[in-house]
Amino acid sequence: MNAATGQTDTNRGSGMPFSTSLIDPAVARYERERDRYLKLAVRVAEICQSVIVEGDAVRAQVTSRTKTPQSFRGKLERFSRQEDKNYADVDEIFGGVTDFAGVRVATYSPEHEGKVTQRLCGLFVGPGGSNTEVHVDPKNKLDPAKARFYRATHCQVHLRDEDLVGSYENLRGASCEVQVCSMMAHVWNEIEHDIGYKPEGAGPGPAELGLLESLGHLARSGDATITRLLEANEVRLQNRQGEFSDVHDFVARLRERFPEADLSVNAGQAFDAAQRLGIKSPDGFEAIVGTGLDAKTAKLAAREFNQSAIEVGRSDARLNPASADLITVMLLPALAQLKYEERSDIAGRLKSGRLAVLLEVARDIAARPAGAERLAG
C-alpha cells in the first residue's frame, strides 16, 4: 500500500528495475505539473506556520520546497538501479514518489517534535480524505555507537476537504511530505544526505565518515544545549515585569496560573485576544475579567462554552480545556460585548482565523435569552 495515494502497488516484487525509457516522459510530466505541487507546498507551510508556530507558540522554522526537475531525474536514475523500484509506467512512478512537495518543520528543541507531529495529524488527512489518517513514519535511525544520527519524522499529508476550495480545488489527491526534526538534527540530516545518501563516485571515504560522525555528536550536544537554553529563557521570562514582549513571554508569565494546562497550545489566539483588549501585562486581566485569571473558573467557562456551542449548532468551535483556550474563554465575553463598529474592526484585524470563529460563536451564544448570563459565568 502506497502511503501517499492509498493504492496498492501491484507491480512490486518482480526483482527487475524499471525501464530507463520511462525517465524522460516522467520528468516531462512533472515539469507540466510542478506548479500544482508548488502551490500545495506553500499552502501546507502556511497552515503549519499559522497553527503550529503562531497559534501554538512552538519555536520552529517552517520551510517549503518542490523537487526540481533535475533532482527528480537524478532520483529516477538512482531508482532505475534498484530492483524494488520496478515501476510499470509513469503513473506508477508518480504514485511511488511522495516528496514532489515538501515542507520541513525544524523545531528549536527536539522535545517539541512529538507535539508538532500530533498537531499535523489533526490539521491534515490521509489519502482517503476525512476517513483516513495521516501516514506517520518515525525515521529514527539514531545509533551513535554505529555513527548513525539521522532522526526525523516523515508525515504524508493531504489537505482537508474544507481546504480544497477555490484555487486549491485542483490539489485534491496531491500529497505533501512534511518532515519534523530539530534544527540541529536538520543540519546533520542535510549534510549527510548530500555527502552520504547521494554520494558521488565510490561514496564518502574514511575521513568524510569520521567527520560526519563528529558532526553527529555535535548535533546531539547542540540539541541538549538548546533545550537547556530555552528552559533558562522561560525561567527569566517568568520573573519579568512590565508589558508582554511576545507570545512566548505571554505563555511563560501566565503558565503558573494554569499548572495543568499546556499554555503553548492555542496560545496565539489567547495572546491575540489579550492584545485586542489592551491587556499588556498579567495585571491587566483583572480590569477585563474582574477577578483576574483563575484556572477553576476558566475550566467551568470552557465547559459551558462548549455545551452552548453544541446547542447553537457550532460543535466545530469547541475549546480545548487543556490549553490556552482557558485564557481565551475568559476574554471572549469582553470581545463579544464591544460595540458593533469596534468588534467588526477587531474581527477584521484578528491574526487568528480560529479566534474570529470563536468570537462569532460567543456572540451567537450571548444573543440567546440565557446566553449572556451563561457565557459570563
Coordinates of C-alpha atoms in Angstrom, one line a residue:
M1 CA 0.0 0.0 0.0
N2 CA 1.4 3.4 -1.0
A3 CA 1.1 5.9 1.9
A4 CA 0.6 8.9 -0.4
T5 CA -2.0 7.5 -2.8
G6 CA -3.7 4.8 -0.7
Q7 CA -3.5 2.4 -3.7
T8 CA -1.9 -1.0 -3.7
D9 CA 1.4 -1.2 -5.5
T10 CA 0.6 -4.1 -7.8
N11 CA 3.8 -4.2 -9.8
R12 CA 6.2 -5.0 -6.9
G13 CA 8.4 -7.9 -6.2
S14 CA 9.4 -8.9 -9.7
G15 CA 13.0 -8.2 -8.9
M16 CA 13.6 -6.1 -12.0
P17 CA 14.3 -2.4 -12.0
F18 CA 12.0 -0.2 -14.2
S19 CA 13.0 0.7 -17.7
T20 CA 15.0 3.9 -18.1
S21 CA 12.8 4.8 -21.1
L22 CA 10.2 6.0 -18.5
I23 CA 12.5 8.7 -17.1
D24 CA 12.1 11.3 -19.9
P25 CA 8.3 11.1 -20.0
A26 CA 8.1 11.1 -16.2
V27 CA 10.3 14.2 -16.0
A28 CA 8.3 15.9 -18.8
R29 CA 5.0 15.3 -16.9
Y30 CA 6.5 16.6 -13.7
E31 CA 7.6 19.8 -15.5
R32 CA 4.0 20.3 -16.6
E33 CA 2.5 19.6 -13.1
R34 CA 5.2 21.2 -10.9
D35 CA 3.2 24.4 -10.3
R36 CA 0.5 22.3 -8.7
Y37 CA 3.0 20.8 -6.2
L38 CA 4.5 24.3 -5.6
K39 CA 1.0 25.6 -4.6
L40 CA 0.5 22.6 -2.3
A41 CA 3.8 23.0 -0.5
V42 CA 3.2 26.7 0.0
R43 CA -0.3 26.1 1.4
V44 CA 0.8 23.3 3.8
A45 CA 3.6 25.5 5.0
E46 CA 1.2 28.4 5.6
I47 CA -1.0 26.2 7.7
C48 CA 1.9 24.9 9.7
Q49 CA 3.2 28.4 10.3
S50 CA -0.2 29.8 11.3
V51 CA -1.3 27.0 13.6
I52 CA 1.9 25.5 15.0
V53 CA 4.4 28.3 15.1
E54 CA 2.0 31.3 15.7
G55 CA -1.0 29.5 17.2
D56 CA 0.8 27.0 19.4
A57 CA 3.8 29.2 20.1
V58 CA 6.2 26.4 19.1
R59 CA 9.6 27.8 18.4
A60 CA 10.3 26.4 15.0
Q61 CA 11.2 27.3 11.4
V62 CA 8.9 26.3 8.6
T63 CA 10.2 26.0 5.1
S64 CA 8.8 24.6 1.9
R65 CA 10.1 23.4 -1.5
T66 CA 9.3 21.4 -4.5
K67 CA 11.6 18.9 -6.1
T68 CA 13.4 20.4 -9.1
P69 CA 13.1 18.5 -12.4
Q70 CA 16.9 17.9 -12.3
S71 CA 16.6 16.4 -8.8
F72 CA 13.6 14.2 -9.9
R73 CA 15.6 13.0 -12.9
G74 CA 18.6 12.1 -10.6
K75 CA 16.3 10.3 -8.2
L76 CA 14.8 8.2 -11.1
E77 CA 18.3 7.4 -12.3
R78 CA 19.2 6.0 -8.9
F79 CA 15.9 4.2 -8.7
S80 CA 16.5 2.6 -12.1
R81 CA 19.4 0.7 -10.5
Q82 CA 17.2 -0.6 -7.6
E83 CA 15.4 -3.9 -8.1
D84 CA 12.5 -2.9 -5.8
K85 CA 11.7 0.2 -7.9
N86 CA 10.1 -1.8 -10.7
Y87 CA 7.5 0.7 -11.9
A88 CA 5.5 -0.4 -14.9
D89 CA 4.6 3.1 -16.2
V90 CA 4.7 6.8 -15.5
D91 CA 1.6 6.7 -13.4
E92 CA 3.2 4.2 -11.0
I93 CA 6.2 6.4 -10.7
F94 CA 4.0 9.3 -9.7
G95 CA 2.2 7.0 -7.2
G96 CA 5.5 5.9 -5.7
V97 CA 7.3 9.2 -5.4
T98 CA 5.9 11.0 -2.4
D99 CA 8.1 14.1 -2.0
F100 CA 7.4 16.2 -5.0
A101 CA 6.0 18.8 -2.5
G102 CA 7.9 19.0 0.8
V103 CA 7.7 21.0 4.0
R104 CA 10.0 21.0 6.9
V105 CA 9.2 22.0 10.5
A106 CA 12.5 22.4 12.3
T107 CA 11.9 22.9 16.0
Y108 CA 14.4 24.6 18.2
S109 CA 14.1 21.8 20.8
P110 CA 13.7 18.1 20.0
E111 CA 11.2 17.9 22.8
H112 CA 8.6 19.7 20.6
E113 CA 8.8 17.3 17.7
G114 CA 6.1 15.0 19.1
K115 CA 3.7 17.9 19.7
V116 CA 4.2 19.1 16.1
T117 CA 3.6 15.6 14.7
Q118 CA 0.4 15.3 16.8
R119 CA -0.8 18.6 15.5
L120 CA -0.1 17.7 11.9
C121 CA -2.4 14.6 12.3
G122 CA -5.2 17.0 13.3
L123 CA -4.6 19.6 10.6
F124 CA -4.4 17.3 7.6
V125 CA -5.8 13.9 6.5
G126 CA -4.7 10.8 4.7
P127 CA -5.2 9.9 1.0
G128 CA -8.8 8.9 1.5
G129 CA -9.9 12.3 2.9
S130 CA -11.5 12.7 6.3
N131 CA -11.9 9.0 6.8
T132 CA -8.2 8.3 6.7
E133 CA -5.3 9.3 8.9
V134 CA -2.1 11.0 8.1
H135 CA 0.7 8.4 7.5
V136 CA 3.4 9.0 10.1
D137 CA 6.8 7.4 9.6
P138 CA 9.3 8.0 12.5
K139 CA 12.6 7.5 10.8
N140 CA 14.7 7.4 14.0
K141 CA 17.9 5.8 13.0
L142 CA 19.9 7.2 15.9
D143 CA 22.6 4.9 17.0
P144 CA 25.8 6.9 17.9
A145 CA 27.8 3.7 18.5
K146 CA 27.4 2.9 14.8
A147 CA 27.8 6.6 13.7
R148 CA 24.1 6.8 12.8
F149 CA 22.4 10.1 13.6
Y150 CA 19.5 10.5 11.2
R151 CA 16.4 11.4 13.1
A152 CA 13.2 12.9 11.6
T153 CA 9.5 12.1 11.5
H154 CA 8.0 12.0 8.0
C155 CA 4.3 12.7 7.7
Q156 CA 2.5 12.2 4.4
V157 CA -0.4 14.7 4.4
H158 CA -3.3 15.8 2.2
L159 CA -5.4 18.9 2.6
R160 CA -8.8 18.5 4.3
D161 CA -11.9 18.8 2.3
E162 CA -12.7 22.2 3.7
D163 CA -9.3 23.5 2.5
L164 CA -9.9 22.2 -1.0
V165 CA -11.9 25.2 -2.2
G166 CA -11.3 28.0 -4.7
S167 CA -7.8 27.9 -6.2
Y168 CA -6.9 24.9 -4.1
E169 CA -9.6 22.6 -5.6
N170 CA -7.0 21.1 -8.0
L171 CA -4.9 19.8 -5.1
R172 CA -7.3 17.0 -4.3
G173 CA -5.3 13.8 -4.2
A174 CA -2.0 15.5 -4.1
S175 CA 0.3 14.5 -1.3
C176 CA 2.9 16.6 0.6
E177 CA 5.7 15.2 2.7
V178 CA 6.2 17.1 6.0
Q179 CA 9.5 16.4 7.8
V180 CA 9.7 17.2 11.5
C181 CA 13.0 17.3 13.3
S182 CA 15.1 19.6 15.5
M183 CA 17.2 22.3 13.9
M184 CA 20.4 20.6 14.9
A185 CA 19.2 17.3 13.5
H186 CA 18.3 19.1 10.3
V187 CA 21.9 20.3 9.9
W188 CA 23.3 16.8 10.2
N189 CA 20.5 15.2 8.0
E190 CA 21.1 17.7 5.2
I191 CA 24.8 17.3 5.1
E192 CA 24.7 13.5 5.4
H193 CA 22.1 13.4 2.7
D194 CA 24.3 15.2 0.2
I195 CA 27.5 13.5 1.1
G196 CA 26.4 10.1 2.3
Y197 CA 23.0 9.4 0.8
K198 CA 23.7 10.8 -2.6
P199 CA 27.4 10.2 -2.9
E200 CA 29.4 10.9 -6.0
G201 CA 31.7 8.1 -7.2
A202 CA 32.5 5.5 -4.6
G203 CA 30.9 7.4 -1.8
P204 CA 32.4 9.1 1.3
G205 CA 35.8 8.0 2.4
P206 CA 37.1 7.3 5.9
A207 CA 37.9 11.0 6.6
E208 CA 34.4 12.1 5.5
L209 CA 32.7 9.4 7.5
G210 CA 34.8 10.3 10.6
L211 CA 33.8 14.0 10.2
L212 CA 30.2 13.1 9.7
E213 CA 30.3 11.1 13.0
S214 CA 31.9 14.1 14.8
L215 CA 29.2 16.4 13.4
G216 CA 26.6 13.9 14.6
H217 CA 27.9 14.1 18.2
L218 CA 28.0 17.9 18.0
A219 CA 24.4 18.0 16.8
R220 CA 23.2 15.9 19.7
S221 CA 25.2 18.1 22.1
G222 CA 23.6 21.1 20.4
D223 CA 20.1 19.7 20.9
A224 CA 20.8 19.3 24.6
T225 CA 22.3 22.8 24.9
I226 CA 19.3 24.4 23.1
T227 CA 16.8 22.6 25.4
R228 CA 18.6 24.0 28.5
L229 CA 18.8 27.4 26.9
L230 CA 15.1 27.5 26.3
E231 CA 14.4 26.3 29.8
A232 CA 16.6 29.1 31.2
N233 CA 14.9 31.6 29.0
E234 CA 11.5 30.6 30.3
V235 CA 12.7 31.0 33.9
R236 CA 13.9 34.5 33.1
L237 CA 10.6 35.4 31.4
Q238 CA 8.6 34.1 34.4
N239 CA 10.3 36.7 36.6
R240 CA 10.0 39.5 34.1
Q241 CA 8.0 42.6 34.9
G242 CA 6.3 45.1 32.6
E243 CA 4.5 44.6 29.3
F244 CA 4.4 41.3 27.4
S245 CA 7.1 41.3 24.7
D246 CA 5.7 38.4 22.6
V247 CA 3.6 35.3 22.8
H248 CA 6.4 33.3 24.4
D249 CA 6.7 35.9 27.2
F250 CA 2.9 35.8 27.5
V251 CA 2.9 32.0 28.0
A252 CA 5.8 31.9 30.4
R253 CA 4.4 34.5 32.7
L254 CA 0.9 33.0 32.9
R255 CA 1.9 29.3 33.0
E256 CA 1.9 29.1 36.8
R257 CA -1.7 30.2 36.9
F258 CA -2.7 27.2 34.8
P259 CA -0.4 24.4 36.0
E260 CA -2.5 21.6 34.5
A261 CA -2.7 23.1 31.0
D262 CA -0.2 23.3 28.2
L263 CA -0.5 27.1 27.6
S264 CA 1.6 26.9 24.4
V265 CA -1.3 25.1 22.6
N266 CA -3.6 27.8 21.1
A267 CA -1.5 30.5 22.8
G268 CA -1.6 32.6 19.6
Q269 CA -5.4 33.1 19.9
A270 CA -5.2 34.0 23.6
F271 CA -2.4 36.5 23.0
D272 CA -4.2 38.0 20.1
A273 CA -7.4 38.4 22.2
A274 CA -5.4 40.0 25.0
Q275 CA -3.8 42.4 22.7
R276 CA -7.1 43.5 21.1
L277 CA -8.5 44.2 24.6
G278 CA -5.4 46.3 25.5
I279 CA -4.1 43.8 28.1
K280 CA -0.4 44.3 28.1
S281 CA 0.7 42.6 31.4
P282 CA -0.6 39.9 33.8
D283 CA -2.2 42.6 36.0
G284 CA -4.2 43.8 33.0
F285 CA -6.6 40.9 33.1
E286 CA -8.3 42.0 36.3
A287 CA -9.8 45.1 34.6
I288 CA -11.3 42.9 31.9
V289 CA -12.2 39.7 33.7
G290 CA -13.0 41.2 37.1
T291 CA -11.5 38.6 39.4
G292 CA -8.4 38.0 37.3
L293 CA -7.4 34.7 35.8
D294 CA -8.4 31.6 37.7
A295 CA -7.9 28.1 36.4
K296 CA -11.0 26.6 38.1
T297 CA -13.3 29.4 36.8
A298 CA -11.8 29.2 33.3
K299 CA -12.4 25.4 33.2
L300 CA -16.0 25.9 34.1
A301 CA -16.4 28.7 31.5
A302 CA -14.8 26.5 28.8
R303 CA -17.1 23.6 29.6
E304 CA -20.2 25.8 29.5
F305 CA -19.0 27.4 26.2
N306 CA -18.6 24.0 24.6
Q307 CA -22.0 22.9 25.7
S308 CA -23.5 26.2 24.4
A309 CA -21.6 25.9 21.1
I310 CA -23.2 22.4 20.6
E311 CA -26.6 23.9 21.4
V312 CA -26.3 26.6 18.7
G313 CA -25.0 24.1 16.2
R314 CA -21.4 25.0 16.3
S315 CA -19.7 21.9 17.7
D316 CA -16.8 22.7 15.4
A317 CA -15.9 25.7 17.6
R318 CA -15.3 23.8 20.8
L319 CA -12.5 24.9 23.2
N320 CA -9.6 22.7 24.4
P321 CA -9.7 22.9 28.3
A322 CA -6.1 21.7 28.5
S323 CA -4.7 24.6 26.5
A324 CA -4.5 28.4 26.4
D325 CA -8.2 28.3 25.5
L326 CA -8.7 28.7 29.2
I327 CA -7.4 32.3 28.8
T328 CA -9.3 32.9 25.6
V329 CA -12.7 31.8 27.1
M330 CA -12.3 34.4 29.9
L331 CA -11.8 37.2 27.3
L332 CA -14.5 36.2 24.8
P333 CA -17.3 38.0 26.7
A334 CA -15.4 41.3 26.6
L335 CA -14.7 40.9 22.9
A336 CA -18.3 40.0 22.2
Q337 CA -19.7 42.9 24.1
L338 CA -17.8 45.6 22.2
K339 CA -19.9 47.9 20.0
Y340 CA -20.6 46.6 16.6
E341 CA -18.2 49.0 14.9
E342 CA -15.4 48.1 17.3
R343 CA -15.9 44.3 17.1
S344 CA -16.2 44.4 13.3
D345 CA -12.9 46.2 13.2
I346 CA -11.3 43.7 15.6
A347 CA -12.6 40.7 13.7
G348 CA -11.1 42.1 10.6
R349 CA -7.7 42.6 12.3
L350 CA -7.5 39.3 14.2
K351 CA -4.4 37.3 13.3
S352 CA -6.1 34.1 14.2
G353 CA -9.0 32.8 12.0
R354 CA -10.0 30.5 14.8
L355 CA -10.4 33.3 17.2
A356 CA -12.6 35.1 14.8
V357 CA -14.8 32.0 14.7
L358 CA -14.9 31.7 18.5
L359 CA -15.9 35.4 18.7
E360 CA -18.7 34.8 16.2
V361 CA -20.0 31.8 18.3
A362 CA -19.6 33.8 21.5
R363 CA -21.9 36.5 20.0
D364 CA -24.4 33.8 19.0
I365 CA -24.4 32.4 22.5
A366 CA -24.7 35.8 24.1
A367 CA -27.7 36.6 21.8
R368 CA -29.8 33.9 23.3
P369 CA -32.0 34.8 26.3
A370 CA -29.9 32.8 28.8
G371 CA -26.7 33.0 26.7
A372 CA -25.1 36.2 28.1
E373 CA -25.6 35.0 31.7
R374 CA -24.2 31.6 30.9
L375 CA -21.2 32.8 28.9
A376 CA -20.3 35.3 31.6
G377 CA -20.3 32.5 34.2

